[in-house]
Amino acid sequence: GQQVMQIPQYQHVQEGEDFTTYCNSSTTLSNIQWYKQRPGGHPVFLIQLVKSGEVKKQKRLTFQFGEAKKNSSLHITATQTTDVGTYFCAGRSYGGSQGNLIFGKGTKLSVKP
Amino acid sequence: EADIYQTPRYLVIGTGKKITLECSQTMGHDKMYWYQQDPGMELHLIHYSYGVNSTEKGDLSSESTVSRIRTEHFPLTLESARPSHTSQYLCASSGTGTGEYEQYFGPGTRLTVT
């Protein structure tokens, strides 16, 4: 079945350093979504990418969708303590069930002030 | 902030008890989902619904059942709770009609079965 792999599992950075998490799918995706879950909280939607090669920015966050629509990345420039949390990618393959959004295992980011 | 609610937020219950976790949304969303998540771990889809009277099992096998009698309500029931059911249960909903929409998550129910 469809799998979405996400690396790294953990990332510890010093405040001000950059951070990147990568997401890879075993199948071509129709779209990919990114979510952030703060410690003790619930996932919150960040963005959706649909087009091949798409790049979107939200302030210090840059999201990319690969040309083959099988991989994606989230890059945070100059991390802040407010960036702490787990970042999940979630994708749905073409022909996949409408309800079956597959989540990666997440990358847990900790930021040392 | 999305209007999706879950009750109870925390539940400690003994083995063998029947429990129902409530989830309601006021956004008129067609699609609703239940995920199971152990602390700090990945999300596993256990049930989803496209609309009233529509329910499907997700990727993770679960002994729970769901119902969707009203658009806004998607309760999850465990007939006989076991310690292996200890986890966090997250309910989510997403937009109306076809197309890909973001999922709005509720605050979750943290279940402990003793």
PDB file of C-alpha atoms in Angstrom:
ATOM      1  CA  GLY A   1       0.000   0.000   0.000  1.00  0.00           C
ATOM      2  CA  GLN A   2       0.888   3.636  -0.161  1.00  0.00           C
ATOM      3  CA  GLN A   3       3.598   4.746   2.257  1.00  0.00           C
ATOM      4  CA  VAL A   4       4.789   8.191   3.199  1.00  0.00           C
ATOM      5  CA  MET A   5       8.256   8.282   4.730  1.00  0.00           C
ATOM      6  CA  GLN A   6       9.427  11.317   6.635  1.00  0.00           C
ATOM      7  CA  ILE A   7      12.956  12.128   7.828  1.00  0.00           C
ATOM      8  CA  PRO A   8      14.524  12.932  10.143  1.00  0.00           C
ATOM      9  CA  GLN A   9      12.455  11.628  13.032  1.00  0.00           C
ATOM     10  CA  TYR A  10      14.023  14.151  15.423  1.00  0.00           C
ATOM     11  CA  GLN A  11      15.925  17.382  14.918  1.00  0.00           C
ATOM     12  CA  HIS A  12      17.534  19.477  17.615  1.00  0.00           C
ATOM     13  CA  VAL A  13      18.692  22.936  16.573  1.00  0.00           C
ATOM     14  CA  GLN A  14      20.022  26.066  18.162  1.00  0.00           C
ATOM     15  CA  GLU A  15      17.714  29.033  17.860  1.00  0.00           C
ATOM     16  CA  GLY A  16      18.536  30.856  14.654  1.00  0.00           C
ATOM     17  CA  GLU A  17      19.644  27.751  12.767  1.00  0.00           C
ATOM     18  CA  ASP A  18      17.726  26.455   9.779  1.00  0.00           C
ATOM     19  CA  PHE A  19      15.659  23.266   9.761  1.00  0.00           C
ATOM     20  CA  THR A  20      14.426  20.984   6.997  1.00  0.00           C
ATOM     21  CA  THR A  21      12.182  17.936   7.032  1.00  0.00           C
ATOM     22  CA  TYR A  22      11.719  15.669   4.024  1.00  0.00           C
ATOM     23  CA  CYS A  23       8.800  13.588   2.925  1.00  0.00           C
ATOM     24  CA  ASN A  24       8.917  10.771   0.348  1.00  0.00           C
ATOM     25  CA  SER A  25       6.079   8.716  -1.060  1.00  0.00           C
ATOM     26  CA  SER A  26       6.210   5.296  -2.662  1.00  0.00           C
ATOM     27  CA  THR A  27       3.557   6.438  -5.142  1.00  0.00           C
ATOM     28  CA  THR A  28       2.752   9.605  -7.059  1.00  0.00           C
ATOM     29  CA  LEU A  29       0.672  11.972  -4.974  1.00  0.00           C
ATOM     30  CA  SER A  30      -2.279  14.068  -6.087  1.00  0.00           C
ATOM     31  CA  ASN A  31      -1.421  16.568  -3.384  1.00  0.00           C
ATOM     32  CA  ILE A  32       0.492  16.895  -0.152  1.00  0.00           C
ATOM     33  CA  GLN A  33      -0.433  18.699   3.012  1.00  0.00           C
ATOM     34  CA  TRP A  34       1.708  19.798   5.951  1.00  0.00           C
ATOM     35  CA  TYR A  35       0.585  20.007   9.560  1.00  0.00           C
ATOM     36  CA  LYS A  36       2.186  21.198  12.781  1.00  0.00           C
ATOM     37  CA  GLN A  37       1.428  19.715  16.184  1.00  0.00           C
ATOM     38  CA  ARG A  38       2.631  21.583  19.239  1.00  0.00           C
ATOM     39  CA  PRO A  39       3.514  19.500  22.315  1.00  0.00           C
ATOM     40  CA  GLY A  40       0.271  18.399  23.967  1.00  0.00           C
ATOM     41  CA  GLY A  41      -1.782  19.846  21.139  1.00  0.00           C
ATOM     42  CA  HIS A  42      -3.499  18.663  18.003  1.00  0.00           C
ATOM     43  CA  PRO A  43      -2.333  18.877  14.381  1.00  0.00           C
ATOM     44  CA  VAL A  44      -2.958  22.202  12.697  1.00  0.00           C
ATOM     45  CA  PHE A  45      -2.984  22.583   8.929  1.00  0.00           C
ATOM     46  CA  LEU A  46      -0.150  24.649   7.470  1.00  0.00           C
ATOM     47  CA  ILE A  47      -0.402  24.342   3.694  1.00  0.00           C
ATOM     48  CA  GLN A  48      -1.366  22.212   0.715  1.00  0.00           C
ATOM     49  CA  LEU A  49       0.725  21.709  -2.439  1.00  0.00           C
ATOM     50  CA  VAL A  50      -0.897  20.421  -5.599  1.00  0.00           C
ATOM     51  CA  LYS A  51       1.233  21.219  -8.637  1.00  0.00           C
ATOM     52  CA  SER A  52       4.420  19.509  -9.731  1.00  0.00           C
ATOM     53  CA  GLY A  53       7.433  21.578  -8.661  1.00  0.00           C
ATOM     54  CA  GLU A  54       5.291  23.928  -6.607  1.00  0.00           C
ATOM     55  CA  VAL A  55       6.977  26.172  -4.036  1.00  0.00           C
ATOM     56  CA  LYS A  56       5.058  28.114  -1.420  1.00  0.00           C
ATOM     57  CA  LYS A  57       6.270  30.380   1.344  1.00  0.00           C
ATOM     58  CA  GLN A  58       4.771  31.394   4.648  1.00  0.00           C
ATOM     59  CA  LYS A  59       7.075  33.915   6.328  1.00  0.00           C
ATOM     60  CA  ARG A  60      10.102  31.822   7.390  1.00  0.00           C
ATOM     61  CA  LEU A  61       8.601  28.534   6.117  1.00  0.00           C
ATOM     62  CA  THR A  62       9.212  27.292   2.572  1.00  0.00           C
ATOM     63  CA  PHE A  63       7.343  24.295   1.208  1.00  0.00           C
ATOM     64  CA  GLN A  64       8.288  22.413  -1.947  1.00  0.00           C
ATOM     65  CA  PHE A  65       6.595  19.687  -3.961  1.00  0.00           C
ATOM     66  CA  GLY A  66       8.857  17.609  -6.171  1.00  0.00           C
ATOM     67  CA  GLU A  67       8.632  17.504  -9.944  1.00  0.00           C
ATOM     68  CA  ALA A  68       7.567  13.867  -9.844  1.00  0.00           C
ATOM     69  CA  LYS A  69       5.041  14.601  -7.073  1.00  0.00           C
ATOM     70  CA  LYS A  70       6.584  11.909  -4.922  1.00  0.00           C
ATOM     71  CA  ASN A  71       8.501  14.056  -2.474  1.00  0.00           C
ATOM     72  CA  SER A  72       8.160  17.248  -0.530  1.00  0.00           C
ATOM     73  CA  SER A  73      10.115  19.320   1.933  1.00  0.00           C
ATOM     74  CA  LEU A  74       9.520  21.939   4.579  1.00  0.00           C
ATOM     75  CA  HIS A  75      12.334  24.358   5.341  1.00  0.00           C
ATOM     76  CA  ILE A  76      12.327  26.787   8.246  1.00  0.00           C
ATOM     77  CA  THR A  77      14.793  29.654   8.113  1.00  0.00           C
ATOM     78  CA  ALA A  78      16.241  30.984  11.375  1.00  0.00           C
ATOM     79  CA  THR A  79      14.240  28.845  13.769  1.00  0.00           C
ATOM     80  CA  GLN A  80      12.587  30.349  16.813  1.00  0.00           C
ATOM     81  CA  THR A  81      11.400  28.690  20.020  1.00  0.00           C
ATOM     82  CA  THR A  82       7.838  29.073  18.761  1.00  0.00           C
ATOM     83  CA  ASP A  83       8.676  26.618  15.960  1.00  0.00           C
ATOM     84  CA  VAL A  84       8.929  23.746  18.457  1.00  0.00           C
ATOM     85  CA  GLY A  85       6.606  20.850  17.652  1.00  0.00           C
ATOM     86  CA  THR A  86       6.129  17.907  15.341  1.00  0.00           C
ATOM     87  CA  TYR A  87       5.738  18.544  11.625  1.00  0.00           C
ATOM     88  CA  PHE A  88       3.729  16.012   9.638  1.00  0.00           C
ATOM     89  CA  CYS A  89       3.386  15.648   5.920  1.00  0.00           C
ATOM     90  CA  ALA A  90       0.273  13.930   4.610  1.00  0.00           C
ATOM     91  CA  GLY A  91      -0.388  12.807   1.075  1.00  0.00           C
ATOM     92  CA  ARG A  92      -3.032  11.118  -0.980  1.00  0.00           C
ATOM     93  CA  SER A  93      -2.147   9.073  -4.037  1.00  0.00           C
ATOM     94  CA  TYR A  94      -4.061   9.220  -7.290  1.00  0.00           C
ATOM     95  CA  GLY A  95      -6.979   6.844  -7.112  1.00  0.00           C
ATOM     96  CA  GLY A  96      -6.692   6.636  -3.355  1.00  0.00           C
ATOM     97  CA  SER A  97      -9.775   6.535  -1.220  1.00  0.00           C
ATOM     98  CA  GLN A  98     -11.244   9.963  -0.608  1.00  0.00           C
ATOM     99  CA  GLY A  99     -10.824   9.566   3.112  1.00  0.00           C
ATOM    100  CA  ASN A 100      -7.398   8.002   3.091  1.00  0.00           C
ATOM    101  CA  LEU A 101      -4.884  10.773   3.685  1.00  0.00           C
ATOM    102  CA  ILE A 102      -1.619   9.035   4.635  1.00  0.00           C
ATOM    103  CA  PHE A 103       0.431  10.803   7.274  1.00  0.00           C
ATOM    104  CA  GLY A 104       4.183  10.534   7.624  1.00  0.00           C
ATOM    105  CA  LYS A 105       5.564   9.685  11.052  1.00  0.00           C
ATOM    106  CA  GLY A 106       6.496  13.296  11.647  1.00  0.00           C
ATOM    107  CA  THR A 107       9.667  15.172  12.478  1.00  0.00           C
ATOM    108  CA  LYS A 108       9.922  16.399  16.036  1.00  0.00           C
ATOM    109  CA  LEU A 109      11.737  19.727  16.204  1.00  0.00           C
ATOM    110  CA  SER A 110      13.260  21.060  19.380  1.00  0.00           C
ATOM    111  CA  VAL A 111      14.852  24.504  19.495  1.00  0.00           C
ATOM    112  CA  LYS A 112      17.415  25.450  22.094  1.00  0.00           C
ATOM    113  CA  PRO A 113      17.288  29.152  23.000  1.00  0.00           C
TER     114      PRO A 113
ATOM    115  CA  GLU B   1     -10.000  28.462  14.909  1.00  0.00           C
ATOM    116  CA  ALA B   2     -12.062  25.516  13.692  1.00  0.00           C
ATOM    117  CA  ASP B   3     -15.255  24.552  15.490  1.00  0.00           C
ATOM    118  CA  ILE B   4     -14.721  20.890  16.199  1.00  0.00           C
ATOM    119  CA  TYR B   5     -15.259  19.518  19.654  1.00  0.00           C
ATOM    120  CA  GLN B   6     -14.391  16.311  21.429  1.00  0.00           C
ATOM    121  CA  THR B   7     -15.597  15.015  24.762  1.00  0.00           C
ATOM    122  CA  PRO B   8     -14.375  13.885  27.126  1.00  0.00           C
ATOM    123  CA  ARG B   9     -10.887  15.354  26.926  1.00  0.00           C
ATOM    124  CA  TYR B  10      -9.528  12.787  29.363  1.00  0.00           C
ATOM    125  CA  LEU B  11     -10.971   9.417  30.341  1.00  0.00           C
ATOM    126  CA  VAL B  12      -9.678   6.744  32.693  1.00  0.00           C
ATOM    127  CA  ILE B  13     -11.754   3.598  32.611  1.00  0.00           C
ATOM    128  CA  GLY B  14     -11.521  -0.031  33.639  1.00  0.00           C
ATOM    129  CA  THR B  15     -11.111  -3.020  31.357  1.00  0.00           C
ATOM    130  CA  GLY B  16     -14.308  -4.341  29.849  1.00  0.00           C
ATOM    131  CA  LYS B  17     -16.269  -1.111  30.018  1.00  0.00           C
ATOM    132  CA  LYS B  18     -18.149   0.264  27.031  1.00  0.00           C
ATOM    133  CA  ILE B  19     -17.189   3.807  26.088  1.00  0.00           C
ATOM    134  CA  THR B  20     -18.267   6.352  23.513  1.00  0.00           C
ATOM    135  CA  LEU B  21     -16.030   9.213  22.461  1.00  0.00           C
ATOM    136  CA  GLU B  22     -17.971  12.162  21.155  1.00  0.00           C
ATOM    137  CA  CYS B  23     -17.017  14.375  18.224  1.00  0.00           C
ATOM    138  CA  SER B  24     -19.032  17.258  16.834  1.00  0.00           C
ATOM    139  CA  GLN B  25     -18.332  19.935  14.265  1.00  0.00           C
ATOM    140  CA  THR B  26     -20.354  23.021  13.422  1.00  0.00           C
ATOM    141  CA  MET B  27     -18.801  23.755  10.031  1.00  0.00           C
ATOM    142  CA  GLY B  28     -21.167  21.605   7.972  1.00  0.00           C
ATOM    143  CA  HIS B  29     -18.276  19.447   6.770  1.00  0.00           C
ATOM    144  CA  ASP B  30     -19.157  16.276   4.876  1.00  0.00           C
ATOM    145  CA  LYS B  31     -16.005  14.377   5.721  1.00  0.00           C
ATOM    146  CA  MET B  32     -15.051  13.290   9.206  1.00  0.00           C
ATOM    147  CA  TYR B  33     -12.222  11.129  10.507  1.00  0.00           C
ATOM    148  CA  TRP B  34     -10.964   9.354  13.586  1.00  0.00           C
ATOM    149  CA  TYR B  35      -7.244   8.970  14.179  1.00  0.00           C
ATOM    150  CA  GLN B  36      -5.377   7.135  16.898  1.00  0.00           C
ATOM    151  CA  GLN B  37      -2.095   8.646  18.051  1.00  0.00           C
ATOM    152  CA  ASP B  38       0.248   7.439  20.768  1.00  0.00           C
ATOM    153  CA  PRO B  39       2.209  10.269  22.442  1.00  0.00           C
ATOM    154  CA  GLY B  40       4.794  11.730  20.095  1.00  0.00           C
ATOM    155  CA  MET B  41       4.025   9.187  17.424  1.00  0.00           C
ATOM    156  CA  GLU B  42       2.381   9.081  14.021  1.00  0.00           C
ATOM    157  CA  LEU B  43      -1.320   9.400  13.264  1.00  0.00           C
ATOM    158  CA  HIS B  44      -3.221   6.263  12.288  1.00  0.00           C
ATOM    159  CA  LEU B  45      -6.550   6.583  10.493  1.00  0.00           C
ATOM    160  CA  ILE B  46      -9.046   4.197  12.071  1.00  0.00           C
ATOM    161  CA  HIS B  47     -12.399   5.361  10.637  1.00  0.00           C
ATOM    162  CA  TYR B  48     -13.739   7.920   8.200  1.00  0.00           C
ATOM    163  CA  SER B  49     -17.034   9.080   6.784  1.00  0.00           C
ATOM    164  CA  TYR B  50     -17.988  10.873   3.564  1.00  0.00           C
ATOM    165  CA  GLY B  51     -21.370  11.920   4.890  1.00  0.00           C
ATOM    166  CA  VAL B  52     -24.490  10.801   6.688  1.00  0.00           C
ATOM    167  CA  ASN B  53     -24.890   7.006   6.789  1.00  0.00           C
ATOM    168  CA  SER B  54     -21.429   6.544   5.260  1.00  0.00           C
ATOM    169  CA  THR B  55     -18.624   4.994   7.318  1.00  0.00           C
ATOM    170  CA  GLU B  56     -15.422   3.212   6.335  1.00  0.00           C
ATOM    171  CA  LYS B  57     -12.583   1.547   8.192  1.00  0.00           C
ATOM    172  CA  GLY B  58      -9.185   3.166   7.948  1.00  0.00           C
ATOM    173  CA  ASP B  59      -5.697   1.777   7.595  1.00  0.00           C
ATOM    174  CA  LEU B  60      -5.271   0.707  11.205  1.00  0.00           C
ATOM    175  CA  SER B  61      -7.402  -2.178  12.324  1.00  0.00           C
ATOM    176  CA  SER B  62      -9.514  -1.115  15.246  1.00  0.00           C
ATOM    177  CA  GLU B  63     -12.042  -2.820  17.462  1.00  0.00           C
ATOM    178  CA  SER B  64     -14.006   0.404  17.652  1.00  0.00           C
ATOM    179  CA  THR B  65     -17.123   1.268  15.667  1.00  0.00           C
ATOM    180  CA  VAL B  66     -18.497   4.576  14.444  1.00  0.00           C
ATOM    181  CA  SER B  67     -21.799   5.985  13.275  1.00  0.00           C
ATOM    182  CA  ARG B  68     -22.803   9.031  11.239  1.00  0.00           C
ATOM    183  CA  ILE B  69     -26.489   9.688  11.712  1.00  0.00           C
ATOM    184  CA  ARG B  70     -26.126  13.476  11.598  1.00  0.00           C
ATOM    185  CA  THR B  71     -23.676  15.531   9.567  1.00  0.00           C
ATOM    186  CA  GLU B  72     -22.223  17.249  12.601  1.00  0.00           C
ATOM    187  CA  HIS B  73     -21.807  14.214  14.839  1.00  0.00           C
ATOM    188  CA  PHE B  74     -19.362  11.288  14.509  1.00  0.00           C
ATOM    189  CA  PRO B  75     -19.117   9.272  17.725  1.00  0.00           C
ATOM    190  CA  LEU B  76     -16.671   6.411  18.237  1.00  0.00           C
ATOM    191  CA  THR B  77     -17.599   3.453  20.442  1.00  0.00           C
ATOM    192  CA  LEU B  78     -15.522   0.764  22.089  1.00  0.00           C
ATOM    193  CA  GLU B  79     -17.763  -2.080  23.254  1.00  0.00           C
ATOM    194  CA  SER B  80     -15.212  -3.519  25.664  1.00  0.00           C
ATOM    195  CA  ALA B  81     -12.193  -1.400  26.504  1.00  0.00           C
ATOM    196  CA  ARG B  82      -8.788  -3.031  26.953  1.00  0.00           C
ATOM    197  CA  PRO B  83      -5.422  -1.654  28.093  1.00  0.00           C
ATOM    198  CA  SER B  84      -4.198  -1.891  24.472  1.00  0.00           C
ATOM    199  CA  HIS B  85      -6.776   0.800  23.627  1.00  0.00           C
ATOM    200  CA  THR B  86      -4.907   3.330  25.744  1.00  0.00           C
ATOM    201  CA  SER B  87      -4.025   6.146  23.393  1.00  0.00           C
ATOM    202  CA  GLN B  88      -5.074   9.571  22.181  1.00  0.00           C
ATOM    203  CA  TYR B  89      -8.027   9.681  19.798  1.00  0.00           C
ATOM    204  CA  LEU B  90      -8.248  12.638  17.447  1.00  0.00           C
ATOM    205  CA  CYS B  91     -11.325  13.538  15.465  1.00  0.00           C
ATOM    206  CA  ALA B  92     -11.053  15.645  12.321  1.00  0.00           C
ATOM    207  CA  SER B  93     -13.307  17.037   9.626  1.00  0.00           C
ATOM    208  CA  SER B  94     -12.770  18.488   6.188  1.00  0.00           C
ATOM    209  CA  GLY B  95     -14.592  20.545   3.613  1.00  0.00           C
ATOM    210  CA  THR B  96     -17.767  20.095   1.707  1.00  0.00           C
ATOM    211  CA  GLY B  97     -18.056  18.438  -1.692  1.00  0.00           C
ATOM    212  CA  THR B  98     -15.313  16.967  -3.847  1.00  0.00           C
ATOM    213  CA  GLY B  99     -11.729  18.101  -3.883  1.00  0.00           C
ATOM    214  CA  GLU B 100      -8.941  18.073  -1.391  1.00  0.00           C
ATOM    215  CA  TYR B 101      -9.409  20.149   1.705  1.00  0.00           C
ATOM    216  CA  GLU B 102      -7.478  20.696   4.862  1.00  0.00           C
ATOM    217  CA  GLN B 103      -8.451  18.676   7.882  1.00  0.00           C
ATOM    218  CA  TYR B 104      -9.457  20.441  11.062  1.00  0.00           C
ATOM    219  CA  PHE B 105      -8.615  18.490  14.189  1.00  0.00           C
ATOM    220  CA  GLY B 106     -10.375  18.478  17.505  1.00  0.00           C
ATOM    221  CA  PRO B 107      -8.429  18.736  20.767  1.00  0.00           C
ATOM    222  CA  GLY B 108      -8.426  14.953  21.224  1.00  0.00           C
ATOM    223  CA  THR B 109      -9.515  12.491  23.894  1.00  0.00           C
ATOM    224  CA  ARG B 110      -6.751  10.967  25.955  1.00  0.00           C
ATOM    225  CA  LEU B 111      -7.974   7.485  26.930  1.00  0.00           C
ATOM    226  CA  THR B 112      -6.409   5.320  29.613  1.00  0.00           C
ATOM    227  CA  VAL B 113      -7.739   1.816  30.188  1.00  0.00           C
ATOM    228  CA  THR B 114      -6.653   0.245  33.448  1.00  0.00           C
TER     229      THR B 114
END
